[in-house]
Amino acid sequence: MSVPASQSPTPTSRRRRRRRTRIVGGAMLLILATTACSSLGRTAVGTISYTIGPETSVKLTSPKVRGCHRLPPAGTTEVYNNTLVDMVMYRTPDCTGKDTTYLGSRLANNTAPRAAPWRSYSFVH
């Protein structure tokens, strides 16, 4: 079965089709590259504030999401999570143990007067 000459694709339509294919292919490569690199160096957008002692406060801007974040050895009893990511507070310096506190995004938490201070935190991601 043959196609009449009047129905065969013209050179300009072939060029348009190839151009569209290249554009779609390039867009797909860009999407794949962006997706593959998106978790590298991802940060918790916003600030985390905590106090050390009666007169010292610390403010961290956009800390990394991955890993365990240590607080000073004395720990802290007040934390304000003004980031877009939830976090878990630990009483140990290495983000282990069962005595944890879940601190949602844009929330604050204080320990009870006789409770041990928090010494580390990690993000829920």
Backbone as numpy.savetxt, mean C-alpha at the origin, in Angstrom:
# Nx Ny Nz CAx CAy CAz Cx Cy Cz
-12.87 -20.90 -52.91 -13.71 -19.74 -52.91 -12.82 -18.51 -52.91
-13.04 -17.64 -53.79 -12.21 -16.45 -53.90 -13.04 -15.22 -53.54
-12.33 -14.18 -53.14 -12.97 -12.93 -52.75 -12.85 -11.96 -53.91
-13.94 -11.35 -54.33 -13.84 -10.38 -55.41 -12.92 -9.24 -55.04
-12.28 -8.64 -56.03 -11.33 -7.56 -55.82 -11.95 -6.39 -55.09
-13.23 -6.16 -55.28 -13.87 -5.02 -54.64 -14.02 -5.21 -53.14
-13.97 -6.49 -52.64 -14.13 -6.75 -51.21 -12.80 -6.97 -50.49
-11.70 -7.04 -51.23 -10.41 -7.27 -50.57 -9.98 -6.00 -49.84
-9.26 -6.14 -48.70 -8.86 -4.98 -47.93 -7.90 -4.09 -48.71
-8.09 -2.82 -48.58 -7.21 -1.87 -49.26 -5.96 -1.66 -48.41
-4.89 -1.14 -49.02 -3.67 -0.91 -48.24 -3.88 0.01 -47.03
-4.74 1.00 -47.17 -4.97 1.90 -46.02 -5.70 1.20 -44.89
-6.64 0.33 -45.21 -7.35 -0.38 -44.13 -6.42 -1.36 -43.44
-5.47 -1.96 -44.19 -4.48 -2.85 -43.58 -3.60 -2.05 -42.62
-3.17 -0.86 -43.01 -2.34 -0.02 -42.16 -3.09 0.37 -40.88
-4.36 0.70 -41.04 -5.17 1.07 -39.87 -5.29 -0.10 -38.90
-5.52 -1.29 -39.46 -5.66 -2.49 -38.63 -4.35 -2.77 -37.89
-3.21 -2.68 -38.59 -1.91 -2.89 -37.94 -1.65 -1.84 -36.86
-2.01 -0.62 -37.16 -1.82 0.46 -36.18 -2.65 0.21 -34.93
-3.90 -0.17 -35.11 -4.75 -0.49 -33.95 -4.17 -1.64 -33.14
-3.69 -2.67 -33.84 -3.10 -3.82 -33.16 -1.88 -3.39 -32.35
-1.04 -2.53 -32.92 0.14 -2.04 -32.20 -0.27 -1.21 -30.98
-1.26 -0.36 -31.14 -1.71 0.47 -30.01 -2.25 -0.40 -28.89
-3.07 -1.39 -29.24 -3.62 -2.29 -28.21 -2.50 -3.08 -27.55
-1.55 -3.58 -28.33 -0.42 -4.32 -27.77 0.41 -3.46 -26.84
0.68 -2.21 -27.24 1.44 -1.30 -26.39 0.71 -0.99 -25.10
-0.60 -0.80 -25.19 -1.40 -0.53 -23.99 -1.37 -1.72 -23.04
-1.44 -2.91 -23.59 -1.40 -4.12 -22.75 -0.05 -4.24 -22.05
1.04 -3.96 -22.77 2.36 -4.01 -22.15 2.50 -2.98 -21.03
1.96 -1.80 -21.27 2.00 -0.76 -20.24 1.22 -1.18 -19.00
0.05 -1.77 -19.19 -0.76 -2.24 -18.07 -0.03 -3.32 -17.29
0.59 -4.28 -18.00 1.33 -5.35 -17.33 2.52 -4.81 -16.54
3.24 -3.87 -17.13 4.40 -3.30 -16.44 3.97 -2.53 -15.19
2.90 -1.78 -15.29 2.39 -1.01 -14.15 1.93 -1.93 -13.04
1.23 -2.99 -13.39 0.73 -3.94 -12.40 1.88 -4.66 -11.71
2.88 -5.04 -12.46 4.02 -5.77 -11.89 4.80 -4.93 -10.91
4.89 -3.65 -11.14 5.70 -2.77 -10.29 4.89 -2.04 -9.22
3.60 -2.22 -9.19 2.78 -1.41 -8.29 3.01 -1.71 -6.82
3.39 -2.94 -6.46 3.56 -3.25 -5.04 4.96 -2.92 -4.54
5.90 -2.60 -5.44 7.24 -2.26 -5.01 7.25 -0.89 -4.36
7.69 -0.83 -3.14 7.79 0.45 -2.46 6.46 1.09 -2.11
5.41 0.30 -2.05 4.09 0.85 -1.75 4.07 1.43 -0.35
3.44 2.59 -0.20 3.40 3.24 1.10 1.96 3.42 1.58
1.84 3.59 2.88 0.55 3.90 3.49 0.38 5.40 3.40
-0.40 5.86 2.47 -0.54 7.30 2.23 -1.18 7.97 3.44
-0.49 8.94 3.99 -0.97 9.65 5.16 0.09 9.69 6.25
-0.33 9.94 7.48 0.61 10.04 8.59 0.22 9.13 9.75
1.22 8.73 10.50 1.03 8.00 11.75 1.66 8.87 12.83
0.92 9.13 13.89 1.43 9.93 15.00 1.39 9.09 16.26
2.44 9.20 17.07 2.45 8.52 18.36 3.27 9.34 19.34
3.04 9.08 20.62 3.75 9.82 21.66 4.77 8.92 22.35
5.84 9.56 22.80 6.86 8.87 23.60 7.03 9.72 24.85
6.60 9.21 25.94 6.69 9.98 27.17 5.65 11.10 27.18
5.72 11.97 28.19 4.69 12.99 28.33 4.81 14.16 27.35
6.02 14.43 26.81 6.17 15.63 26.02 6.71 15.42 24.60
6.90 14.21 24.17 7.48 13.97 22.85 6.48 13.27 21.95
6.24 13.86 20.79 5.37 13.20 19.82 6.14 13.03 18.52
5.81 11.97 17.79 6.48 11.62 16.54 5.42 11.52 15.46
5.74 12.04 14.28 4.83 11.95 13.14 5.59 11.37 11.96
5.10 10.24 11.43 5.70 9.59 10.26 4.80 9.81 9.06
5.38 10.20 7.95 4.61 10.45 6.74 4.82 9.32 5.74
3.75 8.71 5.30 3.74 7.65 4.29 4.77 6.56 4.52
4.68 5.82 5.64 5.62 4.71 5.86 5.33 3.56 4.89
6.34 2.73 4.65 6.17 1.59 3.76 5.15 0.62 4.34
4.40 -0.04 3.45 3.35 -0.95 3.88 3.92 -2.29 4.31
4.95 -2.74 3.67 5.50 -4.07 3.97 6.41 -4.05 5.19
6.43 -5.15 5.90 7.37 -5.33 6.99 6.86 -4.92 8.35
7.72 -5.18 9.34 7.44 -4.84 10.73 8.14 -3.52 11.02
7.42 -2.60 11.63 7.96 -1.28 11.97 8.14 -1.20 13.48
9.36 -1.01 13.91 9.66 -0.91 15.33 9.42 0.50 15.85
8.92 0.55 17.04 8.78 1.81 17.76 9.97 1.92 18.71
10.21 3.07 19.33 11.32 3.20 20.29 11.22 2.13 21.39
12.34 1.76 22.00 12.32 0.69 23.02 11.31 0.90 24.14
11.09 2.16 24.54 10.11 2.42 25.59 8.68 2.17 25.11
8.47 2.16 23.82 7.13 1.95 23.26 6.28 3.20 23.31
5.01 3.03 22.98 4.07 4.14 23.01 2.72 3.67 23.52
1.99 4.59 24.08 0.65 4.25 24.58 -0.45 4.98 23.81
-0.07 5.86 22.88 -1.04 6.58 22.05 -0.63 6.51 20.59
-1.56 6.13 19.75 -1.28 6.07 18.31 -2.47 6.63 17.55
-2.18 7.43 16.53 -3.21 7.94 15.64 -2.85 7.52 14.22
-3.67 6.69 13.61 -3.45 6.18 12.26 -4.25 7.03 11.28
-3.61 8.02 10.71 -4.27 8.86 9.72 -3.78 8.50 8.32
-3.74 7.20 8.03 -3.37 6.71 6.70 -4.60 6.06 6.06
-4.41 5.58 4.86 -5.49 4.89 4.16 -5.43 3.38 4.35
-4.54 2.91 5.24 -4.32 1.47 5.44 -4.49 1.14 6.92
-5.17 0.02 7.21 -5.33 -0.44 8.60 -3.99 -0.99 9.10
-3.83 -0.99 10.41 -2.59 -1.50 10.99 -2.87 -2.35 12.22
-1.87 -3.15 12.61 -1.94 -3.99 13.80 -0.79 -3.57 14.72
-1.13 -3.27 15.97 -0.15 -2.87 16.97 0.25 -4.09 17.80
1.55 -4.22 18.12 2.08 -5.35 18.88 2.78 -4.86 20.14
2.77 -5.68 21.17 3.46 -5.35 22.42 4.93 -5.78 22.38
5.31 -6.52 21.36 6.69 -7.00 21.20 7.39 -6.16 20.12
8.73 -6.11 20.14 9.44 -5.31 19.14 9.56 -5.96 17.76
9.10 -7.21 17.62 9.27 -7.91 16.33 7.95 -8.34 15.69
6.87 -7.66 16.01 5.54 -7.93 15.41 5.11 -9.38 15.58
5.33 -9.93 16.76 4.88 -11.29 17.06 4.04 -11.25 18.33
3.43 -12.37 18.64 2.64 -12.47 19.86 1.16 -12.34 19.59
0.37 -12.76 20.58 -1.08 -12.75 20.44 -1.74 -11.49 20.98
-1.03 -10.75 21.80 -1.61 -9.54 22.40 -1.48 -8.38 21.42
-2.42 -8.28 20.50 -2.37 -7.26 19.45 -3.60 -6.37 19.51
-3.51 -5.25 18.83 -4.64 -4.33 18.71 -4.78 -3.94 17.25
-5.97 -4.11 16.70 -6.25 -3.74 15.31 -6.64 -2.26 15.30
-5.95 -1.49 14.49 -6.22 -0.06 14.43 -6.59 0.30 12.99
-7.85 0.58 12.78 -8.35 0.89 11.45 -7.82 2.20 10.91
-8.00 2.38 9.64 -7.59 3.60 8.96 -8.31 4.80 9.57
-7.57 5.87 9.80 -8.07 7.14 10.33 -8.69 7.01 11.72
-8.10 6.14 12.55 -8.57 5.97 13.92 -7.41 6.16 14.89
-7.74 6.38 16.15 -6.74 6.51 17.21 -7.01 5.48 18.28
-5.97 5.17 19.09 -6.14 4.21 20.16 -5.17 4.53 21.28
-5.62 4.36 22.50 -4.78 4.51 23.70 -4.83 3.21 24.47
-3.72 2.89 25.15 -3.71 1.69 25.98 -4.36 2.00 27.33
-4.75 0.96 28.01 -5.28 1.13 29.37 -4.12 1.58 30.27
-4.42 2.27 31.36 -3.35 2.83 32.20 -2.26 1.85 32.62
-2.60 0.62 32.95 -1.59 -0.33 33.42 -1.15 -1.32 32.35
-1.61 -1.16 31.14 -1.25 -2.09 30.07 0.16 -1.79 29.54
0.78 -2.82 29.00 2.12 -2.64 28.41 2.01 -1.79 27.15
3.04 -1.02 26.84 2.99 -0.17 25.64 3.17 -0.99 24.36
2.81 -0.39 23.26 3.06 -1.02 21.96 4.50 -0.76 21.57
5.14 -1.78 20.98 6.55 -1.65 20.60 6.81 -1.84 19.11
5.77 -2.23 18.36 5.92 -2.38 16.90 4.55 -2.40 16.26
4.56 -2.26 14.95 3.29 -2.32 14.20 3.56 -2.80 12.78
2.53 -3.31 12.17 2.58 -3.72 10.76 1.26 -3.29 10.11
1.27 -3.23 8.80 0.08 -2.83 8.07 -0.67 -4.05 7.54
-1.97 -3.92 7.43 -2.81 -4.98 6.87 -2.90 -4.70 5.39
-2.37 -5.57 4.56 -2.40 -5.33 3.11 -2.71 -6.60 2.36
